[in-house]
Amino acid sequence: AAEASVPAASDDTYYGDDESFEGDAVSEAEDAAVRFVAEGLSGIGIHGNMDSYREDDTIYISVSGNDCGSAIGRHGETLEAITYMTTLIANKHSEERVLVHLDVGGYRKHRERIIEGLAERAANKAVRYGKPVAMEPMNPAERRMVHSYLQSFDGVSTHSEGDESNRRVIVTPDSAAQE
C-alpha cells in the first residue's frame, strides 16, 4: 500500500559506501528507481540519506546529504536528467506508466516556491495592466508548475510560447478581468 506522506527521518535509507542496499520499497518500479538513484549518486561521490514513497502513479524520492550541488546542476539541469533516466528505469519495471518526482537537497521544493511567487507576480501584473505578461524561459516541469498553479488564479489564463530553451509561459488576463 502506498503511503500518503514521507516516511519519518528514522526510516531513511542510507546510501553511500555500504555495499548492501536494503530499502522497503512497495513495488518493483520503486525499488528499481531508488536503487538507480542511490547507486548513481554514490558513484559520483554524493553520500547521504534518501526516502521514497509511492502515491498513485508517482514515485517520490527525496535525497538529503552534503555536496548535493553536482546532482542538481546549473538551473536544475542535472537533476532533470537524473529524474528522466530514473523514470525510464522505473517504467521498465512497471506494467503501468509511472512518474518519478526526485528532489535532491530540497532544490525542487525551493524552486517550486520561487516559481509560484513568479507566477503570482506575473498574474497580478497581467490583471493590473490588462496586458499579457511573458515569464522567463523555463524547462517543461517548471512551465507545468506555472500552468497548474495559475489554474486557480481568477482573471488569467496561461499558454506557452517559444522554442526549446527559450520556451516561456505567457500569462494573459481574461476578457472578463478587463471590463
Backbone as a printed PyTorch tensor [residue, N CA C, xyz], in Angstrom:
tensor([[[  0.8500,  -1.1930,   0.0000],
         [  0.0000,   0.0000,   0.0000],
         [  0.8810,   1.2370,   0.0000]],

        [[  0.5290,   2.2030,  -0.8310],
         [  1.3100,   3.4330,  -0.9290],
         [  0.9940,   4.3420,   0.2450]],

        [[  1.9940,   5.0530,   0.7140],
         [  1.7990,   5.9690,   1.8150],
         [  1.4730,   7.3490,   1.2680]],

        [[  0.7610,   8.1500,   2.0470],
         [  0.3810,   9.4870,   1.6070],
         [  1.3680,  10.5440,   2.0750]],

        [[  2.3040,  10.1730,   2.9300],
         [  3.2690,  11.1620,   3.4060],
         [  4.6650,  10.5590,   3.4040]],

        [[  5.6340,  11.4330,   3.4940],
         [  7.0310,  10.9970,   3.5000],
         [  7.3060,  10.2680,   4.8100]],

        [[  7.9820,   9.1250,   4.7610],
         [  8.3020,   8.4080,   5.9950],
         [  9.1510,   9.2640,   6.9310]],

        [[  9.0840,   8.9610,   8.1930],
         [  9.8660,   9.7010,   9.1890],
         [ 11.3510,   9.5810,   8.8830]],

        [[ 12.1210,  10.5440,   9.3720],
         [ 13.5600,  10.5690,   9.0960],
         [ 14.2480,   9.2810,   9.5220]],

        [[ 13.7370,   8.6240,  10.5600],
         [ 14.3630,   7.3930,  11.0240],
         [ 14.1910,   6.2570,  10.0130]],

        [[ 13.2580,   6.4060,   9.0510],
         [ 13.0430,   5.3840,   8.0350],
         [ 13.9080,   5.6030,   6.7980]],

        [[ 14.7310,   6.6430,   6.8160],
         [ 15.5660,   6.9590,   5.6520],
         [ 16.4960,   5.8000,   5.3240]],

        [[ 16.7550,   5.6300,   4.0590],
         [ 17.6900,   4.6150,   3.6020],
         [ 19.0340,   5.2830,   3.3990]],

        [[ 20.0730,   4.7600,   4.0060],
         [ 21.4040,   5.3120,   3.8180],
         [ 21.9710,   4.7660,   2.5200]],

        [[ 22.5980,   5.6230,   1.7540],
         [ 23.3130,   5.1510,   0.5820],
         [ 24.7000,   5.7450,   0.6450]],

        [[ 25.6170,   5.0980,   0.0360],
         [ 26.9800,   5.6020,   0.0600],
         [ 27.9540,   4.4610,  -0.0340]],

        [[ 28.8380,   4.3570,   0.9340],
         [ 29.8990,   3.3700,   0.8740],
         [ 29.4160,   1.9490,   1.1820]],

        [[ 28.2470,   1.8020,   1.7770],
         [ 27.7170,   0.4700,   2.0810],
         [ 27.5190,  -0.3300,   0.8040]],

        [[ 27.9720,  -1.5410,   0.7950],
         [ 27.7620,  -2.4170,  -0.3560],
         [ 26.3420,  -2.9640,  -0.3740]],

        [[ 25.7540,  -3.1570,   0.8030],
         [ 24.4050,  -3.7140,   0.8500],
         [ 23.3860,  -2.5890,   0.8610]],

        [[ 22.3610,  -2.7400,   0.0440],
         [ 21.3000,  -1.7590,  -0.0210],
         [ 19.9990,  -2.4730,   0.2660]],

        [[ 19.3130,  -2.0470,   1.3140],
         [ 18.0330,  -2.6440,   1.6460],
         [ 17.0180,  -1.5370,   1.8250]],

        [[ 16.0820,  -1.4510,   0.8900],
         [ 15.0090,  -0.4810,   1.0050],
         [ 13.7170,  -1.2220,   1.2950]],

        [[ 12.7120,  -0.5040,   1.7510],
         [ 11.4340,  -1.1610,   1.9440],
         [ 10.4440,  -0.6370,   0.9160]],

        [[ 10.8370,  -0.6970,  -0.3460],
         [ 10.0080,  -0.2160,  -1.4400],
         [  8.7610,  -1.0760,  -1.5670]],

        [[  7.6800,  -0.4570,  -2.0220],
         [  6.4180,  -1.1690,  -2.0980],
         [  6.1710,  -1.7730,  -3.4800]],

        [[  7.0200,  -1.4610,  -4.4490],
         [  6.8410,  -2.0260,  -5.7810],
         [  8.2030,  -2.2330,  -6.4350]],

        [[  8.2060,  -3.0830,  -7.4410],
         [  9.4400,  -3.3320,  -8.1790],
         [  9.9310,  -2.0540,  -8.8570]],

        [[  8.9980,  -1.2470,  -9.3790],
         [  9.3710,   0.0110, -10.0420],
         [ 10.0210,   0.9700,  -9.0560]],

        [[  9.4360,   1.0990,  -7.8650],
         [ 10.0040,   1.9920,  -6.8580],
         [ 11.3660,   1.4900,  -6.4120]],

        [[ 11.4800,   0.1880,  -6.1870],
         [ 12.7430,  -0.4000,  -5.7710],
         [ 13.8330,  -0.1370,  -6.8140]],

        [[ 13.5010,  -0.3320,  -8.0940],
         [ 14.4740,  -0.1090,  -9.1670],
         [ 14.8670,   1.3620,  -9.2410]],

        [[ 13.8880,   2.2580,  -9.0980],
         [ 14.1650,   3.7000,  -9.1650],
         [ 15.0650,   4.1320,  -8.0140]],

        [[ 14.7410,   3.6820,  -6.8000],
         [ 15.5330,   4.0530,  -5.6200],
         [ 16.9510,   3.5030,  -5.7500]],

        [[ 17.0730,   2.2680,  -6.1880],
         [ 18.3970,   1.6550,  -6.3500],
         [ 19.2200,   2.4270,  -7.3950]],

        [[ 18.5920,   2.8030,  -8.5150],
         [ 19.2930,   3.5430,  -9.5660],
         [ 19.8170,   4.8760,  -9.0340]],

        [[ 18.9680,   5.6180,  -8.3300],
         [ 19.3820,   6.9190,  -7.7870],
         [ 20.4950,   6.7290,  -6.7520]],

        [[ 20.3270,   5.7740,  -5.8480],
         [ 21.3330,   5.5450,  -4.7960],
         [ 22.6830,   5.1680,  -5.3920]],

        [[ 22.6800,   4.2490,  -6.3340],
         [ 23.9420,   3.8150,  -6.9330],
         [ 24.5620,   4.9220,  -7.7800]],

        [[ 23.7320,   5.6650,  -8.5030],
         [ 24.2450,   6.7530,  -9.3400],
         [ 24.8800,   7.8580,  -8.5160]],

        [[ 24.1810,   8.2900,  -7.4700],
         [ 24.7290,   9.3610,  -6.6330],
         [ 25.9560,   8.9000,  -5.8690]],

        [[ 25.9280,   7.6750,  -5.3790],
         [ 27.0890,   7.1290,  -4.6940],
         [ 28.2850,   7.0710,  -5.6400]],

        [[ 28.0280,   6.7160,  -6.8760],
         [ 29.0810,   6.6080,  -7.8830],
         [ 29.7710,   7.9270,  -8.1880]],

        [[ 29.0520,   9.0530,  -7.9940],
         [ 29.6830,  10.3540,  -8.2410],
         [ 30.0920,  11.0330,  -6.9350]],

        [[ 30.0850,  10.2570,  -5.8470],
         [ 30.6200,  10.7590,  -4.5850],
         [ 29.6520,  11.5220,  -3.7140]],

        [[ 28.3520,  11.3970,  -3.9730],
         [ 27.3610,  12.0640,  -3.1290],
         [ 26.7810,  11.0170,  -2.1930]],

        [[ 26.9530,  11.2530,  -0.8890],
         [ 26.5040,  10.2900,   0.1140],
         [ 25.5580,  10.9660,   1.0860]],

        [[ 24.5560,  10.2510,   1.5100],
         [ 23.6020,  10.8280,   2.4550],
         [ 22.4300,   9.9100,   2.6820]],

        [[ 21.2570,  10.4990,   2.8590],
         [ 20.0440,   9.7330,   3.1410],
         [ 19.0150,   9.9660,   2.0500]],

        [[ 18.1870,   8.9460,   1.8440],
         [ 17.0880,   9.1000,   0.9020],
         [ 15.8810,   8.3690,   1.4340]],

        [[ 14.7150,   8.8810,   1.0800],
         [ 13.4990,   8.1610,   1.3850],
         [ 12.5900,   8.2340,   0.1690]],

        [[ 11.6430,   7.3210,   0.1210],
         [ 10.7560,   7.2730,  -1.0300],
         [  9.3970,   6.7500,  -0.6100]],

        [[  8.4140,   7.1010,  -1.4010],
         [  7.0840,   6.5230,  -1.2400],
         [  6.3850,   6.6330,  -2.5910]],

        [[  5.3460,   5.8450,  -2.7360],
         [  4.5900,   5.8630,  -3.9860],
         [  3.1660,   6.2810,  -3.6730]],

        [[  2.6740,   7.2170,  -4.4660],
         [  1.2960,   7.6780,  -4.3400],
         [  0.6830,   7.6310,  -5.7270]],

        [[ -0.3040,   6.7690,  -5.9080],
         [ -0.9380,   6.5500,  -7.2030],
         [  0.1110,   6.1470,  -8.2310]],

        [[  0.2650,   6.9460,  -9.2970],
         [  1.2110,   6.5850, -10.3540],
         [  2.5260,   7.3530, -10.2470]],

        [[  2.7950,   7.9520,  -9.0900],
         [  4.0130,   8.7520,  -8.9160],
         [  4.8790,   8.1840,  -7.8010]],

        [[  6.1760,   8.0550,  -8.0840],
         [  7.1610,   7.6410,  -7.0900],
         [  7.8950,   8.9020,  -6.6480]],

        [[  7.8540,   9.1840,  -5.3610],
         [  8.5270,  10.3520,  -4.8000],
         [  9.8100,   9.8810,  -4.1370]],

        [[ 10.9320,  10.4880,  -4.5390],
         [ 12.2270,  10.1600,  -3.9490],
         [ 12.8560,  11.4660,  -3.4720]],

        [[ 13.2660,  11.4810,  -2.2150],
         [ 13.8950,  12.6650,  -1.6380],
         [ 15.2890,  12.2830,  -1.1670]],

        [[ 16.2690,  13.0780,  -1.5460],
         [ 17.6610,  12.8160,  -1.1870],
         [ 18.1880,  13.9960,  -0.3810]],

        [[ 18.8400,  13.6970,   0.7350],
         [ 19.4780,  14.7580,   1.5100],
         [ 20.8930,  14.3110,   1.8430]],

        [[ 21.7790,  15.2660,   1.8700],
         [ 23.1670,  14.9530,   2.1750],
         [ 24.0520,  16.1440,   1.8820]],

        [[ 25.3420,  15.9360,   2.0310],
         [ 26.3040,  17.0020,   1.7690],
         [ 26.6900,  17.0060,   0.2990]],

        [[ 27.0620,  18.1630,  -0.1950],
         [ 27.5700,  18.3070,  -1.5570],
         [ 26.6130,  17.7790,  -2.6200]],

        [[ 25.3470,  18.1130,  -2.4990],
         [ 24.3370,  17.6660,  -3.4640],
         [ 24.3330,  18.5170,  -4.7340]],

        [[ 25.0670,  19.6040,  -4.7210],
         [ 25.0570,  20.5370,  -5.8450],
         [ 25.3540,  19.9160,  -7.1920]],

        [[ 26.2860,  18.9680,  -7.2400],
         [ 26.6260,  18.3720,  -8.5340],
         [ 25.4980,  17.4930,  -9.0580]],

        [[ 24.5910,  17.0350,  -8.1890],
         [ 23.4390,  16.2600,  -8.6430],
         [ 22.2900,  17.1720,  -9.0670]],

        [[ 22.3860,  18.4570,  -8.7470],
         [ 21.3560,  19.4220,  -9.1410],
         [ 21.7580,  20.0810, -10.4530]],

        [[ 22.9950,  20.5370, -10.5380],
         [ 23.4920,  21.1540, -11.7620],
         [ 22.9950,  22.5740, -11.9590]],

        [[ 23.4120,  23.1500, -13.0620],
         [ 23.0510,  24.5300, -13.4000],
         [ 21.5590,  24.5980, -13.7020]],

        [[ 20.8260,  25.4190, -12.9610],
         [ 19.3790,  25.5900, -13.1340],
         [ 18.6250,  24.2600, -13.0450]],

        [[ 19.1660,  23.3000, -12.3020],
         [ 18.4830,  22.0260, -12.1110],
         [ 18.5570,  21.0780, -13.2870]],

        [[ 19.4330,  21.3740, -14.2540],
         [ 19.5100,  20.5510, -15.4660],
         [ 19.9540,  19.1190, -15.1750]],

        [[ 20.9330,  18.9440, -14.3020],
         [ 21.3920,  17.5960, -13.9580],
         [ 20.2960,  16.8420, -13.2240]],

        [[ 19.6130,  17.4980, -12.3090],
         [ 18.5040,  16.8890, -11.5810],
         [ 17.4150,  16.4350, -12.5590]],

        [[ 17.0990,  17.2520, -13.5540],
         [ 16.0960,  16.8790, -14.5590],
         [ 16.5520,  15.6480, -15.3420]],

        [[ 17.8290,  15.5980, -15.6860],
         [ 18.3570,  14.4520, -16.4350],
         [ 18.3090,  13.1730, -15.5970]],

        [[ 18.6870,  13.2760, -14.3210],
         [ 18.6400,  12.1070, -13.4360],
         [ 17.1910,  11.6510, -13.2590]],

        [[ 16.2850,  12.6150, -13.1150],
         [ 14.8620,  12.2870, -12.9750],
         [ 14.3530,  11.5690, -14.2170]],

        [[ 14.7300,  12.0610, -15.3840],
         [ 14.3080,  11.4380, -16.6440],
         [ 14.8070,   9.9960, -16.7340]],

        [[ 16.0990,   9.7860, -16.4400],
         [ 16.6600,   8.4270, -16.5020],
         [ 16.0120,   7.5160, -15.4530]],

        [[ 15.7280,   8.0720, -14.2770],
         [ 15.0820,   7.2840, -13.2270],
         [ 13.6680,   6.8880, -13.6460]],

        [[ 12.9700,   7.7820, -14.3180],
         [ 11.6330,   7.4690, -14.8270],
         [ 11.6970,   6.3400, -15.8450]],

        [[ 12.6980,   6.3690, -16.7200],
         [ 12.8640,   5.2880, -17.6950],
         [ 13.0900,   3.9500, -16.9900]],

        [[ 13.9470,   3.9510, -15.9740],
         [ 14.2360,   2.7290, -15.2120],
         [ 12.9630,   2.2280, -14.5170]],

        [[ 12.2380,   3.1330, -13.8730],
         [ 11.0260,   2.7410, -13.1520],
         [  9.9900,   2.1460, -14.1070]],

        [[  9.8340,   2.7570, -15.2680],
         [  8.8390,   2.2680, -16.2250],
         [  9.2340,   0.9340, -16.8470]],

        [[ 10.5140,   0.6570, -16.8650],
         [ 10.9880,  -0.6360, -17.3600],
         [ 10.5520,  -1.7590, -16.4150]],

        [[ 10.3140,  -1.4060, -15.1490],
         [  9.9490,  -2.3780, -14.1260],
         [  8.4760,  -2.2790, -13.7220]],

        [[  7.6690,  -1.6440, -14.5510],
         [  6.2610,  -1.4720, -14.2250],
         [  5.3990,  -1.7390, -15.4470]],

        [[  4.2680,  -2.3810, -15.2380],
         [  3.3410,  -2.6060, -16.3510],
         [  2.5570,  -1.3400, -16.6670]],

        [[  2.3340,  -0.4950, -15.6640],
         [  1.6270,   0.7710, -15.8520],
         [  2.6360,   1.9100, -15.8550]],

        [[  2.3070,   2.9830, -16.5480],
         [  3.2000,   4.1440, -16.6000],
         [  3.2990,   4.7890, -15.2240]],

        [[  4.5290,   5.0510, -14.7970],
         [  4.7510,   5.7410, -13.5350],
         [  5.5790,   7.0010, -13.7800]],

        [[  5.3970,   7.9710, -12.9190],
         [  6.1760,   9.2020, -12.9490],
         [  7.1210,   9.1790, -11.7570]],

        [[  8.2470,   9.8570, -11.8870],
         [  9.1890,   9.9580, -10.7750],
         [  9.3600,  11.4280, -10.4240]],

        [[  9.2170,  11.7280,  -9.1520],
         [  9.4390,  13.0770,  -8.6280],
         [ 10.6640,  12.9820,  -7.7250]],

        [[ 11.8030,  13.4620,  -8.2130],
         [ 13.0670,  13.3750,  -7.4840],
         [ 13.4480,  14.7530,  -6.9620]],

        [[ 13.7070,  14.8450,  -5.6720],
         [ 14.1480,  16.1010,  -5.0750],
         [ 15.4740,  15.8450,  -4.3710]],

        [[ 16.4970,  16.5810,  -4.7500],
         [ 17.8250,  16.4350,  -4.1600],
         [ 18.1450,  17.7040,  -3.3750]],

        [[ 18.4500,  17.5180,  -2.0990],
         [ 18.8440,  18.6480,  -1.2600],
         [ 17.7670,  19.7060,  -1.0990]],

        [[ 16.4960,  19.3350,  -1.3110],
         [ 15.4050,  20.2920,  -1.1860],
         [ 15.3020,  21.2780,  -2.3370]],

        [[ 16.1060,  21.0900,  -3.4000],
         [ 16.1380,  22.0320,  -4.5170],
         [ 14.7700,  22.1930,  -5.1660]],

        [[ 14.1130,  21.0710,  -5.4570],
         [ 12.8520,  21.1370,  -6.1990],
         [ 11.7800,  21.8750,  -5.3940]],

        [[ 11.7000,  21.6130,  -4.0860],
         [ 10.7170,  22.3160,  -3.2530],
         [ 11.0230,  23.8140,  -3.2210]],

        [[ 12.2940,  24.1470,  -3.0790],
         [ 12.7090,  25.5520,  -3.0590],
         [ 12.3740,  26.2240,  -4.3840]],

        [[ 12.7030,  25.5630,  -5.4850],
         [ 12.4350,  26.1230,  -6.8120],
         [ 10.9340,  26.2620,  -7.0560]],

        [[ 10.1490,  25.3150,  -6.5540],
         [  8.6910,  25.3790,  -6.7090],
         [  8.1320,  26.6230,  -6.0310]],

        [[  8.6250,  26.9330,  -4.8370],
         [  8.1720,  28.1510,  -4.1370],
         [  8.5450,  29.3990,  -4.9370]],

        [[  9.7460,  29.4170,  -5.5140],
         [ 10.1700,  30.5620,  -6.3210],
         [  9.2790,  30.6990,  -7.5590]],

        [[  9.0270,  29.5850,  -8.2490],
         [  8.2000,  29.6010,  -9.4600],
         [  6.7860,  30.0850,  -9.1370]],

        [[  6.2180,  29.6000,  -8.0240],
         [  4.8770,  30.0370,  -7.6380],
         [  4.8410,  31.5370,  -7.3630]],

        [[  5.8840,  32.0620,  -6.7300],
         [  5.9630,  33.5060,  -6.4820],
         [  6.0480,  34.2940,  -7.7790]],

        [[  6.8790,  33.8230,  -8.7150],
         [  6.9930,  34.4890, -10.0250],
         [  5.6630,  34.4380, -10.7660]],

        [[  4.9860,  33.2910, -10.7030],
         [  3.7010,  33.1260, -11.3890],
         [  2.6550,  34.0750, -10.8160]],

        [[  2.6220,  34.1710,  -9.5060],
         [  1.6460,  35.0570,  -8.8700],
         [  1.9040,  36.5240,  -9.2190]],

        [[  3.1790,  36.9170,  -9.2270],
         [  3.5100,  38.3000,  -9.5990],
         [  3.1270,  38.5830, -11.0550]],

        [[  3.3870,  37.6110, -11.9420],
         [  3.0250,  37.7890, -13.3540],
         [  1.5100,  37.8800, -13.5080]],

        [[  0.7630,  37.0630, -12.7850],
         [ -0.7010,  37.0970, -12.8590],
         [ -1.2430,  38.4290, -12.3500]],

        [[ -0.7200,  38.8880, -11.2200],
         [ -1.1580,  40.1840, -10.6830],
         [ -0.8650,  41.3090, -11.6520]],

        [[  0.3010,  41.2710, -12.2860],
         [  0.6930,  42.2980, -13.2550],
         [ -0.2280,  42.2530, -14.4790]],

        [[ -0.5420,  41.0530, -14.9580],
         [ -1.4220,  40.9090, -16.1280],
         [ -2.8020,  41.4800, -15.8350]],

        [[ -3.3390,  41.1860, -14.6480],
         [ -4.6600,  41.6900, -14.2730],
         [ -4.6160,  43.2090, -14.0850]],

        [[ -3.5830,  43.6970, -13.3880],
         [ -3.4680,  45.1300, -13.0920],
         [ -3.3740,  45.9700, -14.3620]],

        [[ -2.5500,  45.5380, -15.3340],
         [ -2.3270,  46.3390, -16.5390],
         [ -3.1610,  45.8940, -17.7290]],

        [[ -3.8530,  44.7460, -17.6070],
         [ -4.7080,  44.2790, -18.6940],
         [ -3.9490,  43.8320, -19.9260]],

        [[ -2.6720,  43.4560, -19.7450],
         [ -1.8350,  43.0330, -20.8700],
         [ -1.1740,  41.6940, -20.5440]],

        [[ -0.8870,  40.9060, -21.5800],
         [ -0.1820,  39.6380, -21.3380],
         [  1.2170,  39.8890, -20.7650]],

        [[  1.6520,  38.9910, -19.9040],
         [  2.9750,  39.0740, -19.2870],
         [  3.7580,  37.8190, -19.6620]],

        [[  4.9400,  38.0180, -20.2560],
         [  5.8100,  36.8920, -20.6170],
         [  6.7490,  36.6120, -19.4510]],

        [[  6.7550,  35.3650, -18.9980],
         [  7.6500,  34.9750, -17.9120],
         [  9.0020,  34.5750, -18.4930]],

        [[  9.9790,  34.3630, -17.6190],
         [ 11.3130,  33.9370, -18.0550],
         [ 11.2330,  32.5500, -18.6930]],

        [[ 12.1660,  32.2070, -19.5910],
         [ 12.1780,  30.8460, -20.1550],
         [ 12.3370,  29.8130, -19.0340]],

        [[ 11.6280,  28.6860, -19.1850],
         [ 11.6510,  27.6420, -18.1570],
         [ 11.6720,  26.2750, -18.8210]],

        [[ 12.1150,  25.2900, -18.0590],
         [ 12.0630,  23.9160, -18.5550],
         [ 10.6100,  23.4270, -18.4770]],

        [[ 10.2940,  22.3060, -19.1310],
         [  8.9020,  21.8350, -19.1610],
         [  8.2770,  21.6210, -17.7800]],

        [[  9.0310,  21.0890, -16.8380],
         [  8.4850,  20.8440, -15.4970],
         [  8.1000,  22.1490, -14.8080]],

        [[  8.9210,  23.1700, -14.9620],
         [  8.6230,  24.4560, -14.3390],
         [  7.4380,  25.1300, -15.0170]],

        [[  7.3350,  25.0100, -16.3430],
         [  6.1700,  25.5650, -17.0450],
         [  4.8890,  24.8860, -16.5770]],

        [[  4.9450,  23.5650, -16.3890],
         [  3.7640,  22.8460, -15.8770],
         [  3.3760,  23.3570, -14.4990]],

        [[  4.3740,  23.6630, -13.6550],
         [  4.0860,  24.2100, -12.3260],
         [  3.3040,  25.5170, -12.4500]],

        [[  3.7480,  26.3870, -13.3590],
         [  3.0860,  27.6840, -13.5390],
         [  1.6540,  27.4750, -14.0160]],

        [[  1.4800,  26.6550, -15.0670],
         [  0.1380,  26.4060, -15.5930],
         [ -0.7740,  25.8510, -14.4970]],

        [[ -0.2880,  24.8940, -13.7490],
         [ -1.0750,  24.2690, -12.6850],
         [ -1.4010,  25.2700, -11.5780]],

        [[ -0.4130,  26.0210, -11.1440],
         [ -0.5950,  26.9690, -10.0550],
         [ -1.5980,  28.0600, -10.4250]],

        [[ -1.5220,  28.5550, -11.6500],
         [ -2.3890,  29.6710, -12.0510],
         [ -3.7850,  29.2330, -12.4950]],

        [[ -4.0440,  27.9260, -12.5580],
         [ -5.4000,  27.4670, -12.8930],
         [ -6.4100,  27.9750, -11.8660]],

        [[ -6.0070,  28.0880, -10.6290],
         [ -6.9270,  28.5280,  -9.5800],
         [ -6.8730,  30.0480,  -9.3720]],

        [[ -6.1000,  30.7400, -10.1710],
         [ -5.9680,  32.1950, -10.0380],
         [ -7.0210,  32.8490, -10.9210]],

        [[ -7.9530,  33.5770, -10.3220],
         [ -9.0350,  34.2100, -11.0810],
         [ -8.5170,  35.3430, -11.9580]],

        [[ -9.0490,  35.4130, -13.1830],
         [ -8.7620,  36.5480, -14.0460],
         [ -7.6460,  36.3550, -15.0470]],

        [[ -6.9910,  35.1890, -15.0630],
         [ -5.9080,  34.9720, -16.0230],
         [ -5.9790,  33.5660, -16.6270]],

        [[ -5.3560,  33.4410, -17.7770],
         [ -5.1400,  32.1290, -18.3930],
         [ -3.6740,  32.0760, -18.8140]],

        [[ -3.1900,  30.8750, -19.1000],
         [ -1.7750,  30.7300, -19.4550],
         [ -1.6210,  29.8770, -20.7050]],

        [[ -0.5570,  30.1170, -21.4080],
         [ -0.1310,  29.2540, -22.5090],
         [  1.3760,  29.4300, -22.6670]],

        [[  2.0000,  28.5060, -23.3980],
         [  3.4500,  28.5800, -23.6040],
         [  3.7430,  29.0000, -25.0290]],

        [[  4.8390,  29.7420, -25.1890],
         [  5.3160,  30.1820, -26.4990],
         [  6.8260,  30.0320, -26.5450]],

        [[  7.3500,  29.9070, -27.7740],
         [  8.7910,  29.8540, -27.9610],
         [  9.2660,  28.4590, -28.3020]],

        [[ 10.5490,  28.3580, -28.5590],
         [ 11.1540,  27.0940, -28.9470],
         [ 12.2010,  26.6660, -27.9360]],

        [[ 12.2410,  25.3430, -27.7170],
         [ 13.2970,  24.6930, -26.9280],
         [ 13.6470,  25.4470, -25.6500]],

        [[ 14.8880,  25.8960, -25.5300],
         [ 15.3600,  26.5210, -24.2900],
         [ 14.8090,  27.9290, -24.0880]],

        [[ 14.1330,  28.4780, -25.1000],
         [ 13.5710,  29.8140, -24.9830],
         [ 12.0480,  29.7690, -24.7930]],

        [[ 11.5020,  28.6000, -24.4530],
         [ 10.0560,  28.4540, -24.2740],
         [  9.6610,  29.0360, -22.9200]],

        [[  8.5970,  29.8300, -22.9290],
         [  8.1700,  30.5380, -21.7240],
         [  6.6580,  30.5310, -21.5920]],

        [[  6.1830,  30.7960, -20.3880],
         [  4.7480,  30.8970, -20.1330],
         [  4.3220,  32.3390, -20.3420]],

        [[  3.1910,  32.4960, -21.0270],
         [  2.5640,  33.8080, -21.2060],
         [  1.3140,  33.8120, -20.3360]],

        [[  1.2200,  34.7890, -19.4400],
         [  0.0650,  34.9310, -18.5580],
         [ -0.8020,  36.0410, -19.1490]],

        [[ -2.0260,  35.6710, -19.5370],
         [ -2.9180,  36.5940, -20.2270],
         [ -4.1300,  36.8860, -19.3540]],

        [[ -4.4930,  38.1710, -19.2390],
         [ -5.6910,  38.4810, -18.4630],
         [ -6.9440,  38.0060, -19.2160]],

        [[ -7.9360,  37.4650, -18.4890],
         [ -9.1920,  37.0590, -19.1050],
         [ -9.9350,  38.3030, -19.5690]],

        [[-10.7530,  38.1570, -20.5790],
         [-11.5150,  39.3100, -21.0950],
         [-12.4300,  39.8680, -20.0210]],

        [[-12.9520,  39.0200, -19.1420],
         [-13.8170,  39.4770, -18.0520],
         [-13.0540,  40.3640, -17.0760]],

        [[-11.7870,  40.1150, -16.9240],
         [-10.9780,  40.8890, -15.9920],
         [-10.6930,  42.2870, -16.5350]],

        [[-10.8220,  42.4640, -17.8570],
         [-10.5150,  43.7520, -18.4700],
         [-11.7220,  44.6980, -18.4810]],

        [[-12.9130,  44.1820, -18.1810],
         [-14.1240,  45.0210, -18.2210],
         [-14.2050,  45.9720, -17.0700]]])
